[in-house]
PDB file of C-alpha atoms in Angstrom:
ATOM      1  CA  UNK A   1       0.699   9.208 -17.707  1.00  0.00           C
ATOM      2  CA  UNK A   2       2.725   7.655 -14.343  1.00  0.00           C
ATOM      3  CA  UNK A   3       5.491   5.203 -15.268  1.00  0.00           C
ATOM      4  CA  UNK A   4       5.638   2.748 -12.275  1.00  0.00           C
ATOM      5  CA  UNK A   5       8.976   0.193 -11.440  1.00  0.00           C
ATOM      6  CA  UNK A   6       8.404  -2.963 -10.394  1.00  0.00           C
ATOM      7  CA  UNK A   7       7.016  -3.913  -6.815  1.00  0.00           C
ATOM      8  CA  UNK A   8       9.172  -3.751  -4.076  1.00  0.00           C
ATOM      9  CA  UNK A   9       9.006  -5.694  -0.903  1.00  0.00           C
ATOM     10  CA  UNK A  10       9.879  -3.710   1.735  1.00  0.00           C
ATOM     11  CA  UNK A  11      12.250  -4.592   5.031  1.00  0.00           C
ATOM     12  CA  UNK A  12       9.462  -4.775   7.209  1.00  0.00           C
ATOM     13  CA  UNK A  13       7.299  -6.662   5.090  1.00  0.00           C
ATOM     14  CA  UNK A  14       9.321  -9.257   4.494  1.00  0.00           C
ATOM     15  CA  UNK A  15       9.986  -9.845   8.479  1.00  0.00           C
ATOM     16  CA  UNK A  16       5.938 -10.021   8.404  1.00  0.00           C
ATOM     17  CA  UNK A  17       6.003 -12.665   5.590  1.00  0.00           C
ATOM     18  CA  UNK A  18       8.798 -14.313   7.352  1.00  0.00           C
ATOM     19  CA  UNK A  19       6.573 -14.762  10.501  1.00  0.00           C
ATOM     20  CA  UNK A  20       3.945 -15.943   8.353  1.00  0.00           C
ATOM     21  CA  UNK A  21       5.730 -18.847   6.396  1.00  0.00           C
ATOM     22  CA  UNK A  22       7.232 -19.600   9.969  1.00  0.00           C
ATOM     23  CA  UNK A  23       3.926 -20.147  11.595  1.00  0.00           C
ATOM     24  CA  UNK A  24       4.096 -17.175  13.664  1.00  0.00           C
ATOM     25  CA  UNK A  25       1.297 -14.806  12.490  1.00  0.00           C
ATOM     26  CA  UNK A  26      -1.422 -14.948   9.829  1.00  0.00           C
ATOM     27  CA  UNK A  27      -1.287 -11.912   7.048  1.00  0.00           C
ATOM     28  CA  UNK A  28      -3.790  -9.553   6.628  1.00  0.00           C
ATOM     29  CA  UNK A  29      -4.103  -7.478   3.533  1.00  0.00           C
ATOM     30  CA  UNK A  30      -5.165  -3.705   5.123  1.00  0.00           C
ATOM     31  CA  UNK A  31      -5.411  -1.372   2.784  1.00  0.00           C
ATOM     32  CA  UNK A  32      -3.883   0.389  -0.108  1.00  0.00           C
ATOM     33  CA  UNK A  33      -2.890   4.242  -0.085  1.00  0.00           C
ATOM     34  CA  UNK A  34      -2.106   6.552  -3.272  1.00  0.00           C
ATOM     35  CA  UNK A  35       0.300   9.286  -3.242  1.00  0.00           C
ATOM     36  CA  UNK A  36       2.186  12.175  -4.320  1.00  0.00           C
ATOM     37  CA  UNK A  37       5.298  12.139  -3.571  1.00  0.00           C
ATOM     38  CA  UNK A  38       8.029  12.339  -5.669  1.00  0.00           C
ATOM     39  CA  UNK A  39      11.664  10.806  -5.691  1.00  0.00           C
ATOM     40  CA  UNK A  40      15.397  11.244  -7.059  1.00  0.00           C
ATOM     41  CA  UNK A  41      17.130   8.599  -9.345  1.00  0.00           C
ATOM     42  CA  UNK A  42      18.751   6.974  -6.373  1.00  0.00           C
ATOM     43  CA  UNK A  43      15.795   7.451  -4.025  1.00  0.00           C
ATOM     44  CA  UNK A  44      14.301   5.096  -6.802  1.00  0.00           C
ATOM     45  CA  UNK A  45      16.426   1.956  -6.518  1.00  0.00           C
ATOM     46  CA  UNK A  46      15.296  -1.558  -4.950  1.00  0.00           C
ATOM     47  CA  UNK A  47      17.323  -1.152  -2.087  1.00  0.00           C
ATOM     48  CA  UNK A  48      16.672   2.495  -0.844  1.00  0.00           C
ATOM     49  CA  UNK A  49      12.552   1.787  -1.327  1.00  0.00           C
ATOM     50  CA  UNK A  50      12.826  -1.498   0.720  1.00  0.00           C
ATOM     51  CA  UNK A  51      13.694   0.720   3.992  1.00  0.00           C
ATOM     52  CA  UNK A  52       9.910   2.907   3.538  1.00  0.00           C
ATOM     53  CA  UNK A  53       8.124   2.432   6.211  1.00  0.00           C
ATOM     54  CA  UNK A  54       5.218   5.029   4.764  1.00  0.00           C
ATOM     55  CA  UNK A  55       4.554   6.552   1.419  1.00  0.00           C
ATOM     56  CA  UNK A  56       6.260   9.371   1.059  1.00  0.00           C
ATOM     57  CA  UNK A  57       3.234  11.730   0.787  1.00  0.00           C
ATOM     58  CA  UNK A  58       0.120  10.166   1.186  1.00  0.00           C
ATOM     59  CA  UNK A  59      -3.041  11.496  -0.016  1.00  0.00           C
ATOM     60  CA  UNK A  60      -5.504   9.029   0.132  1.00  0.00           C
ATOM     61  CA  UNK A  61      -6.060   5.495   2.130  1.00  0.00           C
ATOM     62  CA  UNK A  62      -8.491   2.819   0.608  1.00  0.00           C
ATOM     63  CA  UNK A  63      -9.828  -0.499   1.786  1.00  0.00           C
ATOM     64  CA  UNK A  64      -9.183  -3.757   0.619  1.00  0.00           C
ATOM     65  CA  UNK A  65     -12.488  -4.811  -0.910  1.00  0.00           C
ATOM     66  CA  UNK A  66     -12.261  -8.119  -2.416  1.00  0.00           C
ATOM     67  CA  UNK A  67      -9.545 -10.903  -1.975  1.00  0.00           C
ATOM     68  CA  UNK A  68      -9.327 -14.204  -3.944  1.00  0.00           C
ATOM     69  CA  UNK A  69      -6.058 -16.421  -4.670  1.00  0.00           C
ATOM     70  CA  UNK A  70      -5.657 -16.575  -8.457  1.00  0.00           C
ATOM     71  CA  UNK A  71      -3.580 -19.390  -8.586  1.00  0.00           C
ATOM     72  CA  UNK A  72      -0.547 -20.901  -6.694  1.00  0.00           C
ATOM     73  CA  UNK A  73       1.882 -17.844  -6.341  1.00  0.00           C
ATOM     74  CA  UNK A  74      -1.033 -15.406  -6.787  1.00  0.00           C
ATOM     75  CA  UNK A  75      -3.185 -13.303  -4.784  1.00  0.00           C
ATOM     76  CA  UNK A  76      -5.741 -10.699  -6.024  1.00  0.00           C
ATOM     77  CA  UNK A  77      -6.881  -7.631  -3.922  1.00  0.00           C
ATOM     78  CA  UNK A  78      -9.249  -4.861  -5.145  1.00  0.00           C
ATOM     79  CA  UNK A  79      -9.756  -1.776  -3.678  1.00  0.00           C
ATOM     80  CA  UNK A  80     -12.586   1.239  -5.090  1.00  0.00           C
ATOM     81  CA  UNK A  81     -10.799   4.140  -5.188  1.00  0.00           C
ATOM     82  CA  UNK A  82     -12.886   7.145  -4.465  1.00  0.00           C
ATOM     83  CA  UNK A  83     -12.710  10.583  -3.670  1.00  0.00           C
ATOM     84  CA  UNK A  84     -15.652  10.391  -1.650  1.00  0.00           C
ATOM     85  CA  UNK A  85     -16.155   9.633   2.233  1.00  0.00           C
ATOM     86  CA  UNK A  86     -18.243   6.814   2.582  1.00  0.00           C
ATOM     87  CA  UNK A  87     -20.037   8.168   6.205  1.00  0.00           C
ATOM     88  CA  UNK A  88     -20.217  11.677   5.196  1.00  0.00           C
ATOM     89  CA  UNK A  89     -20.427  11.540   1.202  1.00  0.00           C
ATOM     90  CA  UNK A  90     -18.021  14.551   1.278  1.00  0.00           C
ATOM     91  CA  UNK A  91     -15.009  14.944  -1.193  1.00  0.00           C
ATOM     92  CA  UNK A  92     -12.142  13.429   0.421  1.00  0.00           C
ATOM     93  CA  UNK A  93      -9.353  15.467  -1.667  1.00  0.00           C
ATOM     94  CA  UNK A  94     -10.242  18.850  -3.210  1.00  0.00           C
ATOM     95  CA  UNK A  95      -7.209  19.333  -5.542  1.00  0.00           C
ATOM     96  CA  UNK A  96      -5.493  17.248  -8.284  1.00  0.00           C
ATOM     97  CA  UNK A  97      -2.126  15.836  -7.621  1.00  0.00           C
ATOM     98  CA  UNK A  98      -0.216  13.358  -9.755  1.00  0.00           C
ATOM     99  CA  UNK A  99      -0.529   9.780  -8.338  1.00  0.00           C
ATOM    100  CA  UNK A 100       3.583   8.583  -7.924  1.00  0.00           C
ATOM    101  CA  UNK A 101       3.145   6.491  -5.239  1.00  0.00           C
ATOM    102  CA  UNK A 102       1.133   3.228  -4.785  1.00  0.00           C
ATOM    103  CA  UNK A 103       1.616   1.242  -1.157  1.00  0.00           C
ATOM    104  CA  UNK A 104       0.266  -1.851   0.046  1.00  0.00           C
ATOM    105  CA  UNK A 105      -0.459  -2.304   3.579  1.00  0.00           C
ATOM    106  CA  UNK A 106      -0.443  -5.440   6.012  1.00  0.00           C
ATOM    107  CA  UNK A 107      -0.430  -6.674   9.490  1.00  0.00           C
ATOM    108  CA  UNK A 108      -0.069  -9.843  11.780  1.00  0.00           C
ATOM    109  CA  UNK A 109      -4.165 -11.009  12.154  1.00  0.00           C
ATOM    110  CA  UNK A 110      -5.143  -9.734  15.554  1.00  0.00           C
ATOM    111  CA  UNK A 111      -2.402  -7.446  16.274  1.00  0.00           C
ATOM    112  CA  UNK A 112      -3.331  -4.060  15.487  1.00  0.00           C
ATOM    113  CA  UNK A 113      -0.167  -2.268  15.860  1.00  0.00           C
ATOM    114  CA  UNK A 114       1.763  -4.575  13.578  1.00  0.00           C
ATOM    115  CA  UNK A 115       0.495  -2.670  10.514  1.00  0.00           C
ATOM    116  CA  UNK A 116       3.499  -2.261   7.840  1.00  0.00           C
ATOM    117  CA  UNK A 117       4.260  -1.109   4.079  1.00  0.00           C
ATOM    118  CA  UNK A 118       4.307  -4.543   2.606  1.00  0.00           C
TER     119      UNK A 118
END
């Protein structure tokens, strides 16, 4: 069974936040991606994961289904996790792999390119 850390806010999603609380942009939950890939001790730490940019081996990319604020400081997004491709009903990933890596994606509403490990 995976043993995951506590959430880290990343560098670039917390200039995207800080745009946000300024006025600047809306935020828009993307997607969330699973992966593989695997890190040492001090790869681990709060500050070295804040500078990702991308999941160090991605393996699969999911849609944000649902969204609903929970309370005041909370925000709850779903996502169905499947192995299969919703146009062509074909398996997405043919071979196992440990799942190490959990990202959560965002971007600046109505800018396309401003998409960012939050």
């Amino acid at each position: 069974m995976s043993e995951f850390g506590n959430a880290v806010l990343t560098s670039a999603g917390l200039a995207l936040l800080n745009k946000a609380v300024s006025g600047e942009a809306r935020l828009e939950f993307t997607r969330m991606a699973l992966g593989d890939g695997t890190y040492t001790e001090e790869q681990k730490t709060p500050a070295a994961l804040q500078t990702l940019t991308a999941l160090r081996s991605e393996r699969g990319s999911y849609d944000i289904s649902t969204k609903s604020t929970v309370n005041a400081t909370t925000v709850k997004l779903t996502a169905l996790l499947t192995n299969w491709d919703k146009e062509t009903g074909e398996a997405l990933i043919t071979e196992g792999f440990h799942q190490n890596e959990i990202g959560l994606f965002c971007k600046a509403v109505g800018d396309d390119t401003s998409e960012v490990l939050y």
